PDB file of C-alpha atoms in Angstrom:
ATOM      1  CA  ASP E   1    -112.655 167.947 120.760  1.00 67.00           C
ATOM      2  CA  VAL E   2    -112.313 164.834 122.927  1.00 64.00           C
ATOM      3  CA  LYS E   3    -114.889 164.688 125.613  1.00 90.00           C
ATOM      4  CA  VAL E   4    -114.640 162.410 128.613  1.00 95.00           C
ATOM      5  CA  THR E   5    -117.467 162.685 131.118  1.00 95.00           C
ATOM      6  CA  GLN E   6    -117.813 161.148 134.592  1.00 96.00           C
ATOM      7  CA  SER E   7    -121.148 160.428 136.199  1.00 90.00           C
ATOM      8  CA  SER E   8    -120.613 162.447 139.379  1.00 91.00           C
ATOM      9  CA  ARG E   9    -118.352 165.295 140.458  1.00 93.00           C
ATOM     10  CA  TYR E  10    -118.814 164.657 144.162  1.00 95.00           C
ATOM     11  CA  LEU E  11    -119.944 161.501 145.970  1.00 96.00           C
ATOM     12  CA  VAL E  12    -120.272 160.631 149.632  1.00 97.00           C
ATOM     13  CA  LYS E  13    -120.698 156.983 150.601  1.00 97.00           C
ATOM     14  CA  ARG E  14    -120.644 154.966 153.768  1.00 97.00           C
ATOM     15  CA  THR E  15    -118.126 152.258 154.618  1.00 97.00           C
ATOM     16  CA  GLY E  16    -119.206 148.923 153.177  1.00 97.00           C
ATOM     17  CA  GLU E  17    -121.379 150.370 150.407  1.00 97.00           C
ATOM     18  CA  LYS E  18    -120.942 149.280 146.816  1.00 97.00           C
ATOM     19  CA  VAL E  19    -119.960 152.254 144.678  1.00 97.00           C
ATOM     20  CA  PHE E  20    -120.187 152.643 140.880  1.00 97.00           C
ATOM     21  CA  LEU E  21    -118.241 155.311 139.025  1.00 97.00           C
ATOM     22  CA  GLU E  22    -119.084 155.679 135.362  1.00 97.00           C
ATOM     23  CA  CYS E  23    -117.039 157.165 132.547  1.00 97.00           C
ATOM     24  CA  VAL E  24    -118.069 157.854 128.978  1.00 97.00           C
ATOM     25  CA  GLN E  25    -115.916 159.055 126.078  1.00 96.00           C
ATOM     26  CA  ASP E  26    -117.119 160.193 122.695  1.00 94.00           C
ATOM     27  CA  MET E  27    -114.012 159.891 120.518  1.00 89.00           C
ATOM     28  CA  ASP E  28    -114.074 156.188 119.673  1.00 90.00           C
ATOM     29  CA  HIS E  29    -110.906 155.612 121.677  1.00 90.00           C
ATOM     30  CA  GLU E  30    -109.842 152.000 122.188  1.00 90.00           C
ATOM     31  CA  ASN E  31    -108.094 152.555 125.544  1.00 91.00           C
ATOM     32  CA  MET E  32    -109.716 153.656 128.767  1.00 94.00           C
ATOM     33  CA  PHE E  33    -108.140 154.090 132.173  1.00 95.00           C
ATOM     34  CA  TRP E  34    -109.077 154.655 135.806  1.00 97.00           C
ATOM     35  CA  TYR E  35    -106.695 156.492 138.124  1.00 96.00           C
ATOM     36  CA  ARG E  36    -106.829 157.815 141.624  1.00 96.00           C
ATOM     37  CA  GLN E  37    -105.081 161.002 142.572  1.00 94.00           C
ATOM     38  CA  ASP E  38    -103.772 161.576 146.101  1.00 91.00           C
ATOM     39  CA  PRO E  39    -101.583 164.485 147.290  1.00 85.00           C
ATOM     40  CA  GLY E  40     -97.888 163.846 146.681  1.00 81.00           C
ATOM     41  CA  LEU E  41     -98.543 160.481 144.999  1.00 86.00           C
ATOM     42  CA  GLY E  42     -99.547 161.776 141.589  1.00 88.00           C
ATOM     43  CA  LEU E  43    -101.903 159.697 139.506  1.00 93.00           C
ATOM     44  CA  ARG E  44    -101.832 155.953 140.175  1.00 94.00           C
ATOM     45  CA  LEU E  45    -103.346 153.545 137.682  1.00 94.00           C
ATOM     46  CA  ILE E  46    -106.072 151.294 139.051  1.00 96.00           C
ATOM     47  CA  TYR E  47    -107.213 149.455 135.903  1.00 96.00           C
ATOM     48  CA  PHE E  48    -107.210 149.960 132.204  1.00 93.00           C
ATOM     49  CA  SER E  49    -108.983 148.479 129.212  1.00 94.00           C
ATOM     50  CA  TYR E  50    -107.761 148.274 125.660  1.00 90.00           C
ATOM     51  CA  ASP E  51    -110.954 146.864 124.179  1.00 90.00           C
ATOM     52  CA  VAL E  52    -114.539 145.939 125.024  1.00 92.00           C
ATOM     53  CA  LYS E  53    -114.675 143.275 127.732  1.00 90.00           C
ATOM     54  CA  MET E  54    -110.870 143.438 128.112  1.00 91.00           C
ATOM     55  CA  LYS E  55    -109.230 144.669 131.284  1.00 93.00           C
ATOM     56  CA  GLU E  56    -105.790 144.801 132.821  1.00 92.00           C
ATOM     57  CA  LYS E  57    -104.753 145.515 136.403  1.00 94.00           C
ATOM     58  CA  GLY E  58    -102.788 148.642 137.017  1.00 92.00           C
ATOM     59  CA  ASP E  59    -100.595 149.455 139.994  1.00 90.00           C
ATOM     60  CA  ILE E  60    -103.273 149.495 142.706  1.00 95.00           C
ATOM     61  CA  PRO E  61    -106.215 147.235 141.715  1.00 96.00           C
ATOM     62  CA  GLU E  62    -106.958 145.865 145.198  1.00 96.00           C
ATOM     63  CA  GLY E  63    -110.474 146.674 146.353  1.00 96.00           C
ATOM     64  CA  TYR E  64    -111.602 147.665 142.830  1.00 97.00           C
ATOM     65  CA  SER E  65    -113.104 146.029 139.800  1.00 97.00           C
ATOM     66  CA  VAL E  66    -114.060 147.351 136.376  1.00 97.00           C
ATOM     67  CA  SER E  67    -116.538 146.693 133.593  1.00 97.00           C
ATOM     68  CA  ARG E  68    -116.371 147.581 129.914  1.00 97.00           C
ATOM     69  CA  GLU E  69    -119.435 146.328 128.061  1.00 95.00           C
ATOM     70  CA  LYS E  70    -119.387 149.044 125.399  1.00 96.00           C
ATOM     71  CA  LYS E  71    -116.447 150.792 123.735  1.00 95.00           C
ATOM     72  CA  GLU E  72    -117.434 154.234 124.987  1.00 96.00           C
ATOM     73  CA  ARG E  73    -118.144 153.314 128.602  1.00 97.00           C
ATOM     74  CA  PHE E  74    -115.807 152.161 131.379  1.00 97.00           C
ATOM     75  CA  SER E  75    -117.072 151.645 134.927  1.00 97.00           C
ATOM     76  CA  LEU E  76    -115.096 151.437 138.166  1.00 98.00           C
ATOM     77  CA  ILE E  77    -116.681 149.471 141.011  1.00 98.00           C
ATOM     78  CA  LEU E  78    -115.762 149.618 144.671  1.00 97.00           C
ATOM     79  CA  GLU E  79    -117.196 146.351 145.959  1.00 94.00           C
ATOM     80  CA  SER E  80    -117.134 147.411 149.611  1.00 97.00           C
ATOM     81  CA  ALA E  81    -116.063 150.983 150.093  1.00 97.00           C
ATOM     82  CA  SER E  82    -113.501 151.729 152.789  1.00 97.00           C
ATOM     83  CA  THR E  83    -112.244 155.023 154.209  1.00 97.00           C
ATOM     84  CA  ASN E  84    -108.828 154.587 152.558  1.00 96.00           C
ATOM     85  CA  GLN E  85    -110.594 154.739 149.201  1.00 97.00           C
ATOM     86  CA  THR E  86    -111.467 158.363 149.816  1.00 97.00           C
ATOM     87  CA  SER E  87    -109.791 160.082 146.872  1.00 96.00           C
ATOM     88  CA  MET E  88    -110.149 161.851 143.540  1.00 95.00           C
ATOM     89  CA  TYR E  89    -110.919 159.374 140.796  1.00 97.00           C
ATOM     90  CA  LEU E  90    -110.009 160.220 137.239  1.00 97.00           C
ATOM     91  CA  CYS E  91    -111.020 158.478 134.060  1.00 97.00           C
ATOM     92  CA  ALA E  92    -109.051 158.861 130.827  1.00 95.00           C
ATOM     93  CA  SER E  93    -109.126 157.578 127.275  1.00 93.00           C
ATOM     94  CA  SER E  94    -106.658 157.366 124.403  1.00 90.00           C
ATOM     95  CA  LEU E  95    -106.107 155.987 120.959  1.00 84.00           C
ATOM     96  CA  ARG E  96    -104.251 152.753 120.568  1.00 77.00           C
ATOM     97  CA  SER E  97    -101.348 154.864 119.406  1.00 61.00           C
ATOM     98  CA  ALA E  98     -98.904 152.267 118.151  1.00 54.00           C
ATOM     99  CA  GLN E  99    -101.229 151.418 115.317  1.00 51.00           C
ATOM    100  CA  ARG E 100    -102.169 154.919 114.383  1.00 48.00           C
ATOM    101  CA  GLY E 101     -98.884 156.678 114.755  1.00 49.00           C
ATOM    102  CA  ALA E 102    -100.304 159.049 117.329  1.00 53.00           C
ATOM    103  CA  GLY E 103     -98.711 160.013 120.587  1.00 61.00           C
ATOM    104  CA  TYR E 104     -99.553 158.530 123.937  1.00 72.00           C
ATOM    105  CA  GLU E 105    -101.767 161.402 125.001  1.00 85.00           C
ATOM    106  CA  GLN E 106    -104.563 160.494 127.362  1.00 90.00           C
ATOM    107  CA  TYR E 107    -107.611 162.675 127.699  1.00 92.00           C
ATOM    108  CA  PHE E 108    -109.115 163.043 131.137  1.00 95.00           C
ATOM    109  CA  GLY E 109    -112.545 163.557 132.562  1.00 96.00           C
ATOM    110  CA  PRO E 110    -113.207 166.154 135.271  1.00 95.00           C
ATOM    111  CA  GLY E 111    -112.828 163.682 138.117  1.00 95.00           C
ATOM    112  CA  THR E 112    -115.046 162.380 140.891  1.00 96.00           C
ATOM    113  CA  ARG E 113    -114.217 163.392 144.459  1.00 95.00           C
ATOM    114  CA  LEU E 114    -115.279 160.366 146.508  1.00 97.00           C
ATOM    115  CA  THR E 115    -115.538 160.583 150.289  1.00 97.00           C
ATOM    116  CA  VAL E 116    -116.130 157.379 152.265  1.00 97.00           C
ATOM    117  CA  THR E 117    -117.283 157.935 155.834  1.00 96.00           C
TER     118      THR E 117
ATOM    119  CA  ASP Q   1     -90.409 152.551 143.877  1.00 70.00           C
ATOM    120  CA  GLN Q   2     -91.447 155.597 141.883  1.00 82.00           C
ATOM    121  CA  GLN Q   3     -90.125 155.440 138.345  1.00 92.00           C
ATOM    122  CA  VAL Q   4     -91.004 159.073 137.640  1.00 94.00           C
ATOM    123  CA  LYS Q   5     -90.161 161.653 140.285  1.00 95.00           C
ATOM    124  CA  GLN Q   6     -90.887 165.341 140.623  1.00 95.00           C
ATOM    125  CA  ASN Q   7     -88.742 166.327 143.571  1.00 92.00           C
ATOM    126  CA  SER Q   8     -90.175 169.808 144.069  1.00 94.00           C
ATOM    127  CA  PRO Q   9     -93.719 169.648 145.463  1.00 94.00           C
ATOM    128  CA  SER Q  10     -94.177 173.374 144.932  1.00 96.00           C
ATOM    129  CA  LEU Q  11     -92.649 176.339 143.099  1.00 97.00           C
ATOM    130  CA  SER Q  12     -93.412 180.033 143.391  1.00 98.00           C
ATOM    131  CA  VAL Q  13     -92.484 182.441 140.571  1.00 98.00           C
ATOM    132  CA  GLN Q  14     -93.124 186.096 139.820  1.00 98.00           C
ATOM    133  CA  GLU Q  15     -95.305 186.943 136.833  1.00 97.00           C
ATOM    134  CA  GLY Q  16     -93.243 187.528 133.720  1.00 97.00           C
ATOM    135  CA  ARG Q  17     -90.289 185.409 134.903  1.00 97.00           C
ATOM    136  CA  ILE Q  18     -89.350 181.890 133.821  1.00 98.00           C
ATOM    137  CA  SER Q  19     -90.821 178.834 135.555  1.00 98.00           C
ATOM    138  CA  ILE Q  20     -88.745 175.651 135.405  1.00 98.00           C
ATOM    139  CA  LEU Q  21     -90.334 172.408 136.485  1.00 98.00           C
ATOM    140  CA  ASN Q  22     -88.169 169.319 136.746  1.00 98.00           C
ATOM    141  CA  CYS Q  23     -88.757 165.630 136.401  1.00 98.00           C
ATOM    142  CA  ASP Q  24     -86.455 162.610 136.759  1.00 97.00           C
ATOM    143  CA  TYR Q  25     -87.041 159.066 135.680  1.00 97.00           C
ATOM    144  CA  THR Q  26     -85.332 155.748 136.294  1.00 96.00           C
ATOM    145  CA  ASN Q  27     -86.704 153.420 133.649  1.00 92.00           C
ATOM    146  CA  SER Q  28     -84.450 153.468 130.565  1.00 92.00           C
ATOM    147  CA  MET Q  29     -87.261 151.939 128.510  1.00 90.00           C
ATOM    148  CA  PHE Q  30     -89.268 155.151 128.670  1.00 92.00           C
ATOM    149  CA  ASP Q  31     -89.257 156.756 125.210  1.00 90.00           C
ATOM    150  CA  TYR Q  32     -92.065 159.286 125.280  1.00 91.00           C
ATOM    151  CA  PHE Q  33     -92.694 161.979 127.844  1.00 94.00           C
ATOM    152  CA  LEU Q  34     -95.592 164.272 128.487  1.00 94.00           C
ATOM    153  CA  TRP Q  35     -96.551 167.186 130.705  1.00 97.00           C
ATOM    154  CA  TYR Q  36    -100.042 167.679 132.022  1.00 97.00           C
ATOM    155  CA  LYS Q  37    -101.548 170.677 133.818  1.00 97.00           C
ATOM    156  CA  LYS Q  38    -104.277 170.320 136.415  1.00 95.00           C
ATOM    157  CA  TYR Q  39    -106.483 172.974 137.942  1.00 94.00           C
ATOM    158  CA  PRO Q  40    -108.392 172.184 141.164  1.00 88.00           C
ATOM    159  CA  ALA Q  41    -111.628 170.236 140.622  1.00 82.00           C
ATOM    160  CA  GLU Q  42    -110.734 169.570 136.985  1.00 89.00           C
ATOM    161  CA  GLY Q  43    -109.110 166.659 135.186  1.00 93.00           C
ATOM    162  CA  PRO Q  44    -105.511 166.998 133.896  1.00 95.00           C
ATOM    163  CA  THR Q  45    -105.115 168.512 130.449  1.00 94.00           C
ATOM    164  CA  PHE Q  46    -102.325 167.606 128.074  1.00 93.00           C
ATOM    165  CA  LEU Q  47     -99.751 170.379 127.631  1.00 96.00           C
ATOM    166  CA  ILE Q  48     -96.774 169.237 125.647  1.00 95.00           C
ATOM    167  CA  SER Q  49     -94.833 166.067 124.863  1.00 93.00           C
ATOM    168  CA  ILE Q  50     -91.429 164.943 123.605  1.00 93.00           C
ATOM    169  CA  SER Q  51     -90.149 161.778 122.018  1.00 91.00           C
ATOM    170  CA  SER Q  52     -86.818 160.341 123.040  1.00 91.00           C
ATOM    171  CA  ILE Q  53     -85.443 160.999 119.563  1.00 92.00           C
ATOM    172  CA  LYS Q  54     -85.555 164.708 120.320  1.00 93.00           C
ATOM    173  CA  ASP Q  55     -83.983 166.800 123.038  1.00 95.00           C
ATOM    174  CA  LYS Q  56     -86.308 169.823 122.783  1.00 97.00           C
ATOM    175  CA  ASN Q  57     -89.864 170.573 121.854  1.00 96.00           C
ATOM    176  CA  GLU Q  58     -91.459 174.022 121.849  1.00 97.00           C
ATOM    177  CA  ASP Q  59     -95.068 175.166 121.816  1.00 96.00           C
ATOM    178  CA  GLY Q  60     -95.590 178.843 122.363  1.00 97.00           C
ATOM    179  CA  ARG Q  61     -94.552 179.773 125.899  1.00 97.00           C
ATOM    180  CA  PHE Q  62     -93.872 176.146 126.801  1.00 98.00           C
ATOM    181  CA  THR Q  63     -90.659 174.247 126.045  1.00 98.00           C
ATOM    182  CA  VAL Q  64     -89.744 170.763 127.192  1.00 98.00           C
ATOM    183  CA  PHE Q  65     -86.114 169.680 127.349  1.00 98.00           C
ATOM    184  CA  LEU Q  66     -85.003 166.060 127.558  1.00 97.00           C
ATOM    185  CA  ASN Q  67     -81.593 164.900 128.762  1.00 97.00           C
ATOM    186  CA  LYS Q  68     -81.556 161.160 128.139  1.00 96.00           C
ATOM    187  CA  SER Q  69     -78.133 160.523 129.645  1.00 96.00           C
ATOM    188  CA  ALA Q  70     -79.234 162.151 132.904  1.00 97.00           C
ATOM    189  CA  LYS Q  71     -82.765 160.699 132.677  1.00 97.00           C
ATOM    190  CA  HIS Q  72     -84.089 164.179 133.287  1.00 98.00           C
ATOM    191  CA  LEU Q  73     -86.643 166.410 131.665  1.00 97.00           C
ATOM    192  CA  SER Q  74     -87.780 169.907 132.382  1.00 98.00           C
ATOM    193  CA  LEU Q  75     -90.635 172.159 131.415  1.00 98.00           C
ATOM    194  CA  HIS Q  76     -89.929 175.864 130.897  1.00 98.00           C
ATOM    195  CA  ILE Q  77     -92.678 178.421 130.867  1.00 98.00           C
ATOM    196  CA  VAL Q  78     -91.698 181.849 129.600  1.00 97.00           C
ATOM    197  CA  PRO Q  79     -93.094 184.302 130.480  1.00 97.00           C
ATOM    198  CA  SER Q  80     -95.072 182.919 133.395  1.00 98.00           C
ATOM    199  CA  GLN Q  81     -98.622 184.171 133.860  1.00 97.00           C
ATOM    200  CA  PRO Q  82    -100.949 183.985 136.855  1.00 96.00           C
ATOM    201  CA  GLY Q  83    -103.234 181.656 134.820  1.00 96.00           C
ATOM    202  CA  ASP Q  84    -100.364 179.157 134.741  1.00 97.00           C
ATOM    203  CA  SER Q  85    -100.860 178.525 138.450  1.00 97.00           C
ATOM    204  CA  ALA Q  86    -101.780 174.836 138.648  1.00 97.00           C
ATOM    205  CA  VAL Q  87    -100.347 171.448 139.465  1.00 96.00           C
ATOM    206  CA  TYR Q  88     -98.059 170.091 136.751  1.00 97.00           C
ATOM    207  CA  PHE Q  89     -97.516 166.367 136.258  1.00 96.00           C
ATOM    208  CA  CYS Q  90     -94.875 164.792 134.124  1.00 96.00           C
ATOM    209  CA  ALA Q  91     -95.590 161.349 132.675  1.00 94.00           C
ATOM    210  CA  ALA Q  92     -93.636 158.761 130.754  1.00 93.00           C
ATOM    211  CA  SER Q  93     -94.423 155.889 128.481  1.00 90.00           C
ATOM    212  CA  ALA Q  94     -92.434 152.887 127.235  1.00 86.00           C
ATOM    213  CA  HIS Q  95     -92.923 151.593 123.732  1.00 75.00           C
ATOM    214  CA  ASN Q  96     -93.349 148.060 125.005  1.00 70.00           C
ATOM    215  CA  ALA Q  97     -95.889 148.987 127.704  1.00 69.00           C
ATOM    216  CA  GLY Q  98     -98.837 149.580 125.428  1.00 66.00           C
ATOM    217  CA  ASN Q  99    -100.304 152.991 126.055  1.00 77.00           C
ATOM    218  CA  MET Q 100     -99.819 153.166 129.797  1.00 84.00           C
ATOM    219  CA  LEU Q 101     -98.417 156.298 131.361  1.00 90.00           C
ATOM    220  CA  THR Q 102     -96.434 156.489 134.580  1.00 91.00           C
ATOM    221  CA  PHE Q 103     -96.949 159.781 136.383  1.00 93.00           C
ATOM    222  CA  GLY Q 104     -94.817 161.769 138.731  1.00 94.00           C
ATOM    223  CA  GLY Q 105     -96.142 163.153 142.012  1.00 93.00           C
ATOM    224  CA  GLY Q 106     -96.804 166.643 140.633  1.00 95.00           C
ATOM    225  CA  THR Q 107     -95.437 170.151 141.279  1.00 96.00           C
ATOM    226  CA  ARG Q 108     -97.710 172.957 142.359  1.00 97.00           C
ATOM    227  CA  LEU Q 109     -96.791 176.141 140.510  1.00 98.00           C
ATOM    228  CA  MET Q 110     -97.873 179.478 141.871  1.00 98.00           C
ATOM    229  CA  VAL Q 111     -97.319 182.542 139.696  1.00 98.00           C
ATOM    230  CA  LYS Q 112     -97.596 185.727 141.691  1.00 96.00           C
ATOM    231  CA  PRO Q 113     -98.866 188.920 139.991  1.00 93.00           C
TER     232      PRO Q 113
END
């Protein structure tokens, strides 16, 4: 069973604070993703990584950065939290499917509900 | 502009009846489609998928239909159960876009006992 864990389920931070969200997967997946989920907007991709130390911007990278120093761990950083970053943050991982003939399924962690006040 | 759209934000169905969730897409490069289910305070879980070379895929109570000419897919749940009450997201992937998924806005399904 694929397991994706996120460091916190609920987090409350103040405006201007630096925030770290950590994600760990135990299935040796090459790809890892960070999304935010907001009502009516679905899941929007912030950043993804297809290998250690590699990262690509998603649809809404502004105000965020990421770090992938080890294959199993992918961190999302809010350099200076703002109230419009209050959201549910979801981490996911997947195989690099093209090479392995697998589907494009991504496996998600439980999410972190971040509130910025 | 949203490339994957779920036009019904919510759907209410009686237990035992069929639930039909719809999804439209605009990008003709999409060739793989997935449905995810999400309960409150949990991450989405993969439900069922379909490749563009098929027009139907079945897994137990869940069937996904793909109409490529209409750029439309639907998820049928028969019979619906109260435990199916959740938010359902459709997602799409293009072969030339690596492993990225583009998600729709979600449909909240409520199955009434």
